[in-house]
Amino acid sequence: MMELKYSPYVLYADDDGNVFEDNSLYVVGRTGFYAKPIPKEDFIELPEGGSLYTLPHRRGVGIDVETGEMRLCDKGWAVAAFVPPARTSLYFASFMNEEEAPTLPLFCYTAVGWYEGQFVVPAARIEQDIRQECEGFDQEIVEQGIVEMRKRYPHNRVVDHLAENCALSYHCPAARNYFMGRWEAPIPSSPACNSNCLGCISEQPEDETIISPQDRLGFKPTAGEIVEFAVDHLETAPFPIVSFGQGCEGEPLLMWETIRESIIQIRKFTQKGSININTNGSKPDAVEELCKVGLNSIRVSTNSVQKWLYDPYYLPNNYEFEDILESIRIVNKYGGWTSLNYFVFPGLTDSEGEYQALRQVIKDTGLKMIQWRNFSIDPDWYLEKLEIEDTSETMGVKTLMQKLKAEFPDLKYGYYNPPMERINGNFELDFARV
Ligand code: SF4
């Protein structure tokens, strides 16, 4: 935590994307519809791997250093920050849209300020695991791994997809970790989905102005393709995990028969590591079939644990909000690990209604972990699409985290799926040694 003597200054950008500080204005944060001063203790230096965005046709909001009044920065365009994984953003950037402001692409727009030569952001390091620290990736080793795995599995469409699309085009950290032979390996398996998330990163409706940053997987892998590289990874990687359900596919539970067969075959060859599924949790019956054959862990994604906020975002096909909670209950019943992949929207996530609903879900389902994820979405577009006209008084994301931890001391916080070494052993692993 930084010890700031004063609030950081607002940043603005010119038409060429050059960024400047405006030292007549202190930076503020956005929560829901409202601009708010940010407590100094909430700032951290923008970590390596972070980046800045110019927000087109948007003016930043700040507090006048002299008058203490909130006003717009009219020197240039608003600026926001991308906060790298393992840190949870506590406030959106605060800005006012001009008439012609286009919808922003699917990134997370965190407040950012300038303080004594540094970019600083209101965020909290929620995960000590270093698996996606950008300084930990070596592209040369990734490319060597790609050559080696393609030679080892010449006819494997999944390995080819992970190489060509995920590691080399999207620079997906999970795929790059796989080709570096470590930690969590992705297993995309489903070209289809039974949700229609507004912020889907693998498929967006033709008539939508925003585009999905990845293309949806175009084939259905066989269990054979999955098993041959998954067993090898579980056997050889440190802290090994294989995870079904990735950003470049639809919903893996729609491929549950293939996944079930894969788990059966994998466990014939190795008992090592964790077999995890990242999912929308829509099919609890399928989840039970996977638990019966050895699924170790589930991560259920959601923008909210309130149906009135869930339904207009996920637009579910043939399943109900309650089904996702039932999927968590079932994995707990079989002794598996259960996480919520929780998209944090300051102004909604930290509302009293969401807090009370979250308490109930934790009690009812026995949830073991919350992964506090930054919500990659244009906040105005999201509020408009969910037809939210006002956001109530909020407690602050940090306070929400503290209140839940006080009531549920065994509830774990993080950003990534934990390996078996953390699930069964010391959850607070010393990652400096990994
Ligand atoms: S569940 Fe995943 S793949 Fe399906 S619509 Fe939502 S984000 Fe897209």
CSV table of C-alpha atoms and ligand atoms in Angstrom, one decimal:
chain,number,residue,atom,x,y,z
A,1,MET,CA,0.0,0.0,0.0
A,2,MET,CA,1.4,3.4,-0.9
A,3,GLU,CA,1.6,6.3,1.6
A,4,LEU,CA,0.3,9.2,-0.5
A,5,LYS,CA,0.8,12.8,0.8
A,6,TYR,CA,-1.9,14.1,-1.6
A,7,SER,CA,-4.4,12.7,-4.1
A,8,PRO,CA,-3.0,11.9,-7.6
A,9,TYR,CA,-3.6,14.2,-10.5
A,10,VAL,CA,-6.0,13.6,-13.4
A,11,LEU,CA,-4.5,12.3,-16.6
A,12,TYR,CA,-5.7,13.4,-20.1
A,13,ALA,CA,-4.7,12.5,-23.6
A,14,ASP,CA,-4.4,14.4,-26.9
A,15,ASP,CA,-5.7,13.2,-30.2
A,16,ASP,CA,-2.4,11.3,-30.8
A,17,GLY,CA,-2.7,9.4,-27.6
A,18,ASN,CA,0.0,11.3,-25.7
A,19,VAL,CA,-0.8,11.4,-22.0
A,20,PHE,CA,-0.3,14.3,-19.7
A,21,GLU,CA,-1.1,15.1,-16.1
A,22,ASP,CA,-3.5,18.0,-15.2
A,23,ASN,CA,-2.2,19.2,-11.8
A,24,SER,CA,-5.2,21.5,-11.3
A,25,LEU,CA,-7.4,18.4,-10.7
A,26,TYR,CA,-7.2,15.5,-8.3
A,27,VAL,CA,-8.4,12.1,-9.8
A,28,VAL,CA,-11.7,10.6,-8.7
A,29,GLY,CA,-13.2,7.2,-9.1
A,30,ARG,CA,-16.5,6.0,-10.5
A,31,THR,CA,-18.9,3.7,-8.7
A,32,GLY,CA,-22.1,3.0,-10.5
A,33,PHE,CA,-23.3,6.4,-11.9
A,34,TYR,CA,-21.4,8.4,-9.4
A,35,ALA,CA,-17.9,10.1,-9.2
A,36,LYS,CA,-16.3,9.8,-5.8
A,37,PRO,CA,-13.0,10.8,-4.2
A,38,ILE,CA,-10.7,7.8,-3.8
A,39,PRO,CA,-9.2,7.1,-0.4
A,40,LYS,CA,-5.4,7.6,-0.7
A,41,GLU,CA,-4.7,4.2,0.9
A,42,ASP,CA,-6.6,2.5,-2.0
A,43,PHE,CA,-3.9,3.4,-4.6
A,44,ILE,CA,-1.1,1.1,-5.8
A,45,GLU,CA,1.5,1.8,-8.5
A,46,LEU,CA,0.2,0.6,-11.9
A,47,PRO,CA,1.8,-2.9,-12.1
A,48,GLU,CA,4.0,-4.1,-14.9
A,49,GLY,CA,1.8,-5.4,-17.7
A,50,GLY,CA,-0.7,-2.6,-17.0
A,51,SER,CA,-1.5,-0.2,-19.8
A,52,LEU,CA,-3.4,3.1,-20.5
A,53,TYR,CA,-6.5,3.7,-22.7
A,54,THR,CA,-7.6,7.0,-24.2
A,55,LEU,CA,-11.4,7.1,-24.0
A,56,PRO,CA,-12.7,8.7,-27.2
A,57,HIS,CA,-15.2,11.6,-26.9
A,58,ARG,CA,-15.1,11.3,-23.1
A,59,ARG,CA,-13.9,14.0,-20.6
A,60,GLY,CA,-12.3,13.1,-17.3
A,61,VAL,CA,-13.8,14.2,-14.0
A,62,GLY,CA,-11.7,15.5,-11.1
A,63,ILE,CA,-11.6,17.6,-8.0
A,64,ASP,CA,-10.3,21.1,-8.4
A,65,VAL,CA,-7.1,21.5,-6.4
A,66,GLU,CA,-8.0,25.1,-5.4
A,67,THR,CA,-11.8,25.0,-5.0
A,68,GLY,CA,-12.4,21.4,-4.0
A,69,GLU,CA,-15.3,21.4,-6.6
A,70,MET,CA,-15.7,18.5,-9.0
A,71,ARG,CA,-15.4,19.5,-12.6
A,72,LEU,CA,-14.4,18.2,-16.1
A,73,CYS,CA,-10.9,18.2,-17.5
A,74,ASP,CA,-11.3,20.1,-20.7
A,75,LYS,CA,-7.6,19.8,-21.7
A,76,GLY,CA,-8.0,16.5,-23.5
A,77,TRP,CA,-9.7,13.1,-23.6
A,78,ALA,CA,-10.2,11.0,-20.5
A,79,VAL,CA,-7.7,8.2,-19.7
A,80,ALA,CA,-8.3,4.9,-18.0
A,81,ALA,CA,-6.0,2.0,-17.0
A,82,PHE,CA,-5.9,-1.7,-17.7
A,83,VAL,CA,-4.9,-3.4,-14.4
A,84,PRO,CA,-3.2,-6.7,-15.0
A,85,PRO,CA,-4.6,-9.9,-13.5
A,86,ALA,CA,-4.2,-10.8,-9.8
A,87,ARG,CA,-5.3,-7.2,-8.8
A,88,THR,CA,-8.9,-6.2,-8.3
A,89,SER,CA,-9.9,-2.8,-9.5
A,90,LEU,CA,-11.8,-0.8,-6.9
A,91,TYR,CA,-13.1,2.1,-9.0
A,92,PHE,CA,-13.9,2.7,-12.7
A,93,ALA,CA,-12.4,5.7,-14.4
A,94,SER,CA,-14.7,8.7,-14.0
A,95,PHE,CA,-15.7,10.5,-17.2
A,96,MET,CA,-18.5,12.2,-19.0
A,97,ASN,CA,-19.6,11.0,-22.4
A,98,GLU,CA,-20.0,13.5,-25.3
A,99,GLU,CA,-22.9,13.0,-27.7
A,100,GLU,CA,-20.8,11.0,-30.3
A,101,ALA,CA,-19.0,8.8,-27.7
A,102,PRO,CA,-18.7,5.2,-29.2
A,103,THR,CA,-19.3,2.1,-27.0
A,104,LEU,CA,-16.0,1.1,-25.5
A,105,PRO,CA,-14.5,-2.3,-26.4
A,106,LEU,CA,-14.4,-5.2,-23.9
A,107,PHE,CA,-11.7,-4.1,-21.5
A,108,CYS,CA,-11.8,-3.0,-17.9
A,109,TYR,CA,-11.5,0.8,-17.4
A,110,THR,CA,-10.0,1.5,-14.1
A,111,ALA,CA,-9.4,5.0,-12.7
A,112,VAL,CA,-5.7,6.1,-13.0
A,113,GLY,CA,-3.8,9.1,-11.7
A,114,TRP,CA,-0.3,10.7,-11.7
A,115,TYR,CA,1.7,10.8,-8.5
A,116,GLU,CA,5.3,11.9,-8.3
A,117,GLY,CA,6.4,10.3,-11.5
A,118,GLN,CA,4.2,7.2,-11.3
A,119,PHE,CA,0.9,6.0,-12.7
A,120,VAL,CA,-1.2,4.9,-9.8
A,121,VAL,CA,-4.5,3.0,-9.7
A,122,PRO,CA,-7.1,2.1,-7.0
A,123,ALA,CA,-6.7,-1.6,-6.9
A,124,ALA,CA,-5.9,-4.4,-4.5
A,125,ARG,CA,-3.6,-7.4,-5.0
A,126,ILE,CA,-6.0,-10.2,-4.3
A,127,GLU,CA,-3.9,-13.1,-5.5
A,128,GLN,CA,-0.3,-14.0,-4.7
A,129,ASP,CA,0.0,-16.6,-7.4
A,130,ILE,CA,2.4,-15.4,-10.1
A,131,ARG,CA,1.1,-17.5,-13.0
A,132,GLN,CA,0.1,-14.5,-15.2
A,133,GLU,CA,2.8,-12.0,-14.2
A,134,CYS,CA,3.8,-10.6,-17.5
A,135,GLU,CA,7.5,-10.5,-16.6
A,136,GLY,CA,7.3,-14.3,-16.1
A,137,PHE,CA,6.6,-15.1,-19.7
A,138,ASP,CA,9.5,-15.9,-22.1
A,139,GLN,CA,8.2,-15.9,-25.7
A,140,GLU,CA,11.3,-17.8,-26.9
A,141,ILE,CA,10.4,-20.7,-24.5
A,142,VAL,CA,6.8,-20.4,-25.6
A,143,GLU,CA,7.7,-20.8,-29.2
A,144,GLN,CA,10.1,-23.7,-28.5
A,145,GLY,CA,7.3,-25.4,-26.6
A,146,ILE,CA,5.0,-24.9,-29.5
A,147,VAL,CA,7.4,-26.6,-31.9
A,148,GLU,CA,7.9,-29.5,-29.4
A,149,MET,CA,4.2,-30.0,-28.7
A,150,ARG,CA,3.3,-29.9,-32.4
A,151,LYS,CA,5.9,-32.5,-33.1
A,152,ARG,CA,4.7,-34.6,-30.2
A,153,TYR,CA,1.0,-34.3,-31.2
A,154,PRO,CA,1.0,-33.7,-35.0
A,155,HIS,CA,-2.7,-34.4,-35.5
A,156,ASN,CA,-4.1,-32.7,-32.4
A,157,ARG,CA,-6.4,-29.9,-33.3
A,158,VAL,CA,-6.6,-28.6,-29.7
A,159,VAL,CA,-2.8,-28.3,-29.4
A,160,ASP,CA,-2.8,-26.6,-32.8
A,161,HIS,CA,-5.6,-24.2,-31.8
A,162,LEU,CA,-3.7,-23.4,-28.5
A,163,ALA,CA,-0.6,-22.7,-30.5
A,164,GLU,CA,-1.9,-20.8,-33.6
A,165,ASN,CA,-4.7,-18.8,-32.1
A,166,CYS,CA,-4.3,-18.7,-28.3
A,167,ALA,CA,-0.6,-18.4,-27.7
A,168,LEU,CA,0.6,-16.7,-30.9
A,169,SER,CA,-2.5,-14.5,-31.8
A,170,TYR,CA,-4.3,-13.8,-28.6
A,171,HIS,CA,-1.2,-14.1,-26.4
A,172,CYS,CA,-3.4,-16.0,-23.9
A,173,PRO,CA,-1.4,-16.4,-20.6
A,174,ALA,CA,-3.0,-19.8,-20.0
A,175,ALA,CA,-1.9,-21.2,-23.4
A,176,ARG,CA,1.6,-19.7,-23.0
A,177,ASN,CA,1.9,-21.3,-19.6
A,178,TYR,CA,1.0,-24.6,-21.2
A,179,PHE,CA,3.7,-24.2,-23.9
A,180,MET,CA,6.1,-23.3,-21.1
A,181,GLY,CA,5.2,-26.6,-19.4
A,182,ARG,CA,3.9,-25.2,-16.2
A,183,TRP,CA,0.9,-24.6,-13.9
A,184,GLU,CA,-2.6,-24.3,-15.5
A,185,ALA,CA,-3.2,-25.6,-19.1
A,186,PRO,CA,-6.4,-24.7,-21.0
A,187,ILE,CA,-8.6,-27.2,-22.7
A,188,PRO,CA,-11.1,-25.4,-24.9
A,189,SER,CA,-13.8,-27.9,-26.0
A,190,SER,CA,-17.1,-26.3,-26.9
A,191,PRO,CA,-18.0,-24.3,-30.1
A,192,ALA,CA,-21.6,-23.6,-28.7
A,193,CYS,CA,-23.0,-21.9,-25.7
A,194,ASN,CA,-26.4,-21.8,-23.9
A,195,SER,CA,-25.8,-18.2,-22.6
A,196,ASN,CA,-25.7,-15.0,-24.6
A,197,CYS,CA,-23.6,-12.8,-22.4
A,198,LEU,CA,-23.6,-9.1,-23.3
A,199,GLY,CA,-19.9,-9.0,-22.8
A,200,CYS,CA,-19.0,-12.4,-24.4
A,201,ILE,CA,-15.4,-12.3,-25.4
A,202,SER,CA,-15.7,-15.1,-28.0
A,203,GLU,CA,-18.8,-14.2,-29.9
A,204,GLN,CA,-20.8,-11.0,-30.3
A,205,PRO,CA,-24.0,-10.5,-32.3
A,206,GLU,CA,-23.6,-9.1,-35.9
A,207,ASP,CA,-25.6,-6.0,-35.1
A,208,GLU,CA,-23.6,-5.2,-32.0
A,209,THR,CA,-21.0,-2.3,-32.3
A,210,ILE,CA,-18.5,-4.0,-30.1
A,211,ILE,CA,-16.4,-7.0,-31.3
A,212,SER,CA,-15.3,-10.1,-29.4
A,213,PRO,CA,-11.5,-10.1,-28.8
A,214,GLN,CA,-11.3,-13.8,-29.6
A,215,ASP,CA,-13.0,-16.1,-32.2
A,216,ARG,CA,-15.1,-18.9,-30.9
A,217,LEU,CA,-13.6,-22.4,-31.2
A,218,GLY,CA,-14.7,-23.9,-34.6
A,219,PHE,CA,-14.6,-27.7,-33.8
A,220,LYS,CA,-15.5,-30.3,-31.2
A,221,PRO,CA,-12.4,-32.0,-29.8
A,222,THR,CA,-12.5,-35.8,-29.2
A,223,ALA,CA,-11.7,-37.3,-25.8
A,224,GLY,CA,-8.6,-38.7,-27.5
A,225,GLU,CA,-7.2,-35.3,-28.5
A,226,ILE,CA,-7.9,-34.0,-25.0
A,227,VAL,CA,-6.4,-36.9,-23.0
A,228,GLU,CA,-3.1,-37.2,-24.9
A,229,PHE,CA,-1.8,-33.7,-24.0
A,230,ALA,CA,-3.7,-33.4,-20.7
A,231,VAL,CA,-2.1,-36.5,-19.1
A,232,ASP,CA,1.4,-35.3,-20.2
A,233,HIS,CA,0.8,-31.9,-18.6
A,234,LEU,CA,-0.5,-33.2,-15.3
A,235,GLU,CA,2.4,-35.6,-15.1
A,236,THR,CA,5.1,-33.1,-15.8
A,237,ALA,CA,4.1,-29.6,-14.9
A,238,PRO,CA,4.7,-28.0,-11.5
A,239,PHE,CA,1.4,-27.3,-9.6
A,240,PRO,CA,-0.5,-28.9,-12.5
A,241,ILE,CA,-4.1,-28.0,-13.4
A,242,VAL,CA,-6.0,-28.7,-16.6
A,243,SER,CA,-9.0,-26.5,-17.1
A,244,PHE,CA,-12.0,-26.9,-19.4
A,245,GLY,CA,-13.8,-23.7,-20.2
A,246,GLN,CA,-11.8,-20.9,-21.8
A,247,GLY,CA,-12.4,-17.5,-23.2
A,248,CYS,CA,-12.0,-18.8,-26.8
A,249,GLU,CA,-15.0,-21.2,-26.6
A,250,GLY,CA,-18.6,-21.5,-25.7
A,251,GLU,CA,-20.0,-23.4,-22.7
A,252,PRO,CA,-18.0,-26.7,-21.9
A,253,LEU,CA,-21.0,-28.3,-20.2
A,254,LEU,CA,-22.5,-28.7,-23.6
A,255,MET,CA,-19.7,-31.1,-24.3
A,256,TRP,CA,-20.1,-32.9,-20.9
A,257,GLU,CA,-20.1,-36.5,-22.4
A,258,THR,CA,-16.7,-35.8,-24.1
A,259,ILE,CA,-15.3,-34.2,-20.9
A,260,ARG,CA,-16.6,-37.1,-18.8
A,261,GLU,CA,-14.9,-39.6,-21.1
A,262,SER,CA,-11.7,-37.5,-21.0
A,263,ILE,CA,-11.7,-37.4,-17.2
A,264,ILE,CA,-12.1,-41.2,-17.0
A,265,GLN,CA,-9.2,-41.7,-19.4
A,266,ILE,CA,-7.0,-39.1,-17.8
A,267,ARG,CA,-7.4,-40.7,-14.4
A,268,LYS,CA,-6.5,-44.1,-15.8
A,269,PHE,CA,-3.0,-42.7,-16.5
A,270,THR,CA,-2.4,-40.2,-13.7
A,271,GLN,CA,-3.8,-39.1,-10.3
A,272,LYS,CA,-1.7,-35.9,-10.4
A,273,GLY,CA,-3.0,-32.4,-10.4
A,274,SER,CA,-6.4,-30.8,-10.6
A,275,ILE,CA,-9.0,-31.3,-13.3
A,276,ASN,CA,-11.1,-28.1,-13.3
A,277,ILE,CA,-14.0,-26.7,-15.3
A,278,ASN,CA,-14.6,-23.0,-15.9
A,279,THR,CA,-18.3,-22.8,-16.7
A,280,ASN,CA,-21.6,-20.9,-16.6
A,281,GLY,CA,-22.8,-23.7,-14.3
A,282,SER,CA,-26.0,-24.1,-16.3
A,283,LYS,CA,-26.3,-27.9,-16.2
A,284,PRO,CA,-26.0,-29.3,-12.6
A,285,ASP,CA,-26.9,-32.8,-13.8
A,286,ALA,CA,-23.9,-32.8,-16.2
A,287,VAL,CA,-21.8,-31.4,-13.3
A,288,GLU,CA,-22.8,-34.4,-11.2
A,289,GLU,CA,-21.8,-36.8,-13.9
A,290,LEU,CA,-18.4,-35.2,-14.1
A,291,CYS,CA,-18.0,-35.3,-10.3
A,292,LYS,CA,-18.8,-39.0,-10.3
A,293,VAL,CA,-15.7,-39.6,-12.5
A,294,GLY,CA,-13.3,-37.3,-10.7
A,295,LEU,CA,-13.8,-33.6,-11.5
A,296,ASN,CA,-11.7,-31.8,-8.8
A,297,SER,CA,-12.8,-28.2,-9.1
A,298,ILE,CA,-15.4,-25.9,-10.6
A,299,ARG,CA,-15.4,-22.2,-11.3
A,300,VAL,CA,-18.8,-20.7,-12.0
A,301,SER,CA,-18.8,-17.3,-13.8
A,302,THR,CA,-21.3,-14.6,-12.9
A,303,ASN,CA,-21.8,-10.8,-13.0
A,304,SER,CA,-24.1,-11.0,-9.9
A,305,VAL,CA,-25.7,-13.4,-7.5
A,306,GLN,CA,-29.0,-11.7,-7.9
A,307,LYS,CA,-31.3,-13.1,-10.6
A,308,TRP,CA,-32.6,-9.6,-11.7
A,309,LEU,CA,-29.0,-8.6,-12.6
A,310,TYR,CA,-28.0,-12.1,-13.8
A,311,ASP,CA,-30.7,-12.8,-16.4
A,312,PRO,CA,-30.4,-9.5,-18.4
A,313,TYR,CA,-26.7,-10.0,-18.7
A,314,TYR,CA,-26.5,-13.8,-19.3
A,315,LEU,CA,-29.7,-14.1,-21.3
A,316,PRO,CA,-29.8,-17.8,-20.5
A,317,ASN,CA,-31.2,-20.4,-23.0
A,318,ASN,CA,-33.0,-23.3,-21.3
A,319,TYR,CA,-31.6,-22.9,-17.8
A,320,GLU,CA,-32.3,-20.8,-14.7
A,321,PHE,CA,-30.1,-18.7,-12.5
A,322,GLU,CA,-30.8,-21.2,-9.7
A,323,ASP,CA,-29.1,-23.9,-11.7
A,324,ILE,CA,-25.7,-22.2,-11.4
A,325,LEU,CA,-26.0,-22.4,-7.6
A,326,GLU,CA,-27.0,-26.0,-7.7
A,327,SER,CA,-23.8,-26.8,-9.7
A,328,ILE,CA,-21.8,-25.3,-6.8
A,329,ARG,CA,-23.7,-27.3,-4.2
A,330,ILE,CA,-23.1,-30.5,-6.1
A,331,VAL,CA,-19.4,-30.1,-6.4
A,332,ASN,CA,-19.2,-29.4,-2.7
A,333,LYS,CA,-21.3,-32.5,-2.0
A,334,TYR,CA,-18.6,-34.5,-3.8
A,335,GLY,CA,-15.8,-32.8,-1.9
A,336,GLY,CA,-14.6,-30.7,-4.8
A,337,TRP,CA,-13.3,-27.2,-4.9
A,338,THR,CA,-15.8,-24.4,-5.7
A,339,SER,CA,-15.0,-20.9,-6.9
A,340,LEU,CA,-17.1,-18.0,-8.1
A,341,ASN,CA,-15.6,-16.2,-11.1
A,342,TYR,CA,-17.1,-12.9,-9.9
A,343,PHE,CA,-17.1,-9.9,-12.3
A,344,VAL,CA,-16.7,-6.9,-10.1
A,345,PHE,CA,-18.7,-3.8,-11.1
A,346,PRO,CA,-18.1,-1.0,-8.5
A,347,GLY,CA,-21.5,0.5,-7.8
A,348,LEU,CA,-23.4,-2.7,-8.1
A,349,THR,CA,-21.2,-5.5,-6.7
A,350,ASP,CA,-20.7,-3.5,-3.5
A,351,SER,CA,-24.4,-2.6,-3.0
A,352,GLU,CA,-26.3,-3.8,0.1
A,353,GLY,CA,-28.6,-6.0,-2.0
A,354,GLU,CA,-25.6,-7.8,-3.6
A,355,TYR,CA,-23.9,-8.2,-0.3
A,356,GLN,CA,-26.9,-9.8,1.4
A,357,ALA,CA,-27.4,-12.1,-1.6
A,358,LEU,CA,-23.8,-13.1,-1.6
A,359,ARG,CA,-23.9,-14.0,2.1
A,360,GLN,CA,-26.9,-16.2,1.4
A,361,VAL,CA,-25.2,-17.9,-1.5
A,362,ILE,CA,-22.1,-18.6,0.5
A,363,LYS,CA,-24.2,-20.1,3.3
A,364,ASP,CA,-26.5,-22.1,1.0
A,365,THR,CA,-23.9,-23.5,-1.4
A,366,GLY,CA,-20.8,-23.9,0.8
A,367,LEU,CA,-18.8,-21.8,-1.7
A,368,LYS,CA,-15.0,-22.0,-1.0
A,369,MET,CA,-13.5,-19.2,-3.0
A,370,ILE,CA,-14.3,-15.9,-4.7
A,371,GLN,CA,-12.2,-14.9,-7.6
A,372,TRP,CA,-12.7,-11.1,-7.7
A,373,ARG,CA,-12.3,-10.4,-11.4
A,374,ASN,CA,-12.1,-7.1,-13.2
A,375,PHE,CA,-15.2,-6.6,-15.3
A,376,SER,CA,-14.2,-5.9,-18.9
A,377,ILE,CA,-17.1,-3.8,-20.1
A,378,ASP,CA,-18.1,-0.3,-20.9
A,379,PRO,CA,-19.8,0.8,-17.7
A,380,ASP,CA,-22.4,3.1,-19.4
A,381,TRP,CA,-23.2,0.5,-22.0
A,382,TYR,CA,-23.7,-2.2,-19.3
A,383,LEU,CA,-26.0,0.0,-17.1
A,384,GLU,CA,-28.0,1.0,-20.2
A,385,LYS,CA,-28.4,-2.6,-21.4
A,386,LEU,CA,-29.5,-3.8,-17.9
A,387,GLU,CA,-31.9,-0.8,-17.8
A,388,ILE,CA,-30.4,0.4,-14.5
A,389,GLU,CA,-31.4,4.0,-13.9
A,390,ASP,CA,-29.7,4.6,-10.6
A,391,THR,CA,-27.2,2.9,-8.4
A,392,SER,CA,-27.8,3.1,-4.6
A,393,GLU,CA,-25.4,4.0,-1.9
A,394,THR,CA,-22.6,1.5,-1.9
A,395,MET,CA,-20.1,0.3,0.7
A,396,GLY,CA,-17.0,0.1,-1.5
A,397,VAL,CA,-15.5,-3.1,-3.0
A,398,LYS,CA,-12.8,-3.3,-0.3
A,399,THR,CA,-15.3,-3.0,2.5
A,400,LEU,CA,-17.4,-5.7,0.9
A,401,MET,CA,-14.4,-8.0,0.8
A,402,GLN,CA,-13.6,-7.2,4.4
A,403,LYS,CA,-17.2,-7.8,5.7
A,404,LEU,CA,-17.5,-11.1,3.9
A,405,LYS,CA,-14.1,-12.3,5.2
A,406,ALA,CA,-15.1,-11.3,8.8
A,407,GLU,CA,-18.3,-13.4,8.6
A,408,PHE,CA,-16.7,-16.3,6.5
A,409,PRO,CA,-13.1,-16.6,7.7
A,410,ASP,CA,-12.5,-19.8,5.7
A,411,LEU,CA,-13.7,-18.2,2.4
A,412,LYS,CA,-10.7,-17.9,0.1
A,413,TYR,CA,-10.0,-14.9,-2.2
A,414,GLY,CA,-8.0,-14.9,-5.4
A,415,TYR,CA,-7.9,-14.5,-9.1
A,416,TYR,CA,-7.0,-18.0,-10.3
A,417,ASN,CA,-8.0,-21.6,-9.9
A,418,PRO,CA,-5.9,-23.1,-7.1
A,419,PRO,CA,-3.7,-26.2,-7.7
A,420,MET,CA,-4.2,-29.3,-5.5
A,421,GLU,CA,-1.2,-28.3,-3.5
A,422,ARG,CA,-3.2,-25.2,-2.3
A,423,ILE,CA,-6.6,-27.0,-2.1
A,424,ASN,CA,-5.3,-29.9,0.0
A,425,GLY,CA,-2.3,-28.2,1.7
A,426,ASN,CA,-1.2,-24.7,2.6
A,427,PHE,CA,-3.5,-22.3,0.7
A,428,GLU,CA,-1.2,-19.4,1.3
A,429,LEU,CA,1.7,-21.0,-0.7
A,430,ASP,CA,4.9,-18.9,-0.8
A,431,PHE,CA,4.9,-18.2,-4.5
A,432,ALA,CA,8.3,-16.6,-4.5
A,433,ARG,CA,9.6,-20.3,-4.3
A,434,VAL,CA,7.4,-21.6,-7.1
B,1,SF4,S1,-21.0,-18.2,-21.0
B,1,SF4,FE1,-19.0,-17.6,-21.9
B,1,SF4,S2,-19.0,-18.3,-24.1
B,1,SF4,FE2,-21.1,-18.3,-23.3
B,1,SF4,S3,-22.0,-16.3,-23.9
B,1,SF4,FE3,-21.2,-16.1,-21.8
B,1,SF4,S4,-19.0,-15.4,-22.1
B,1,SF4,FE4,-19.7,-16.2,-24.0
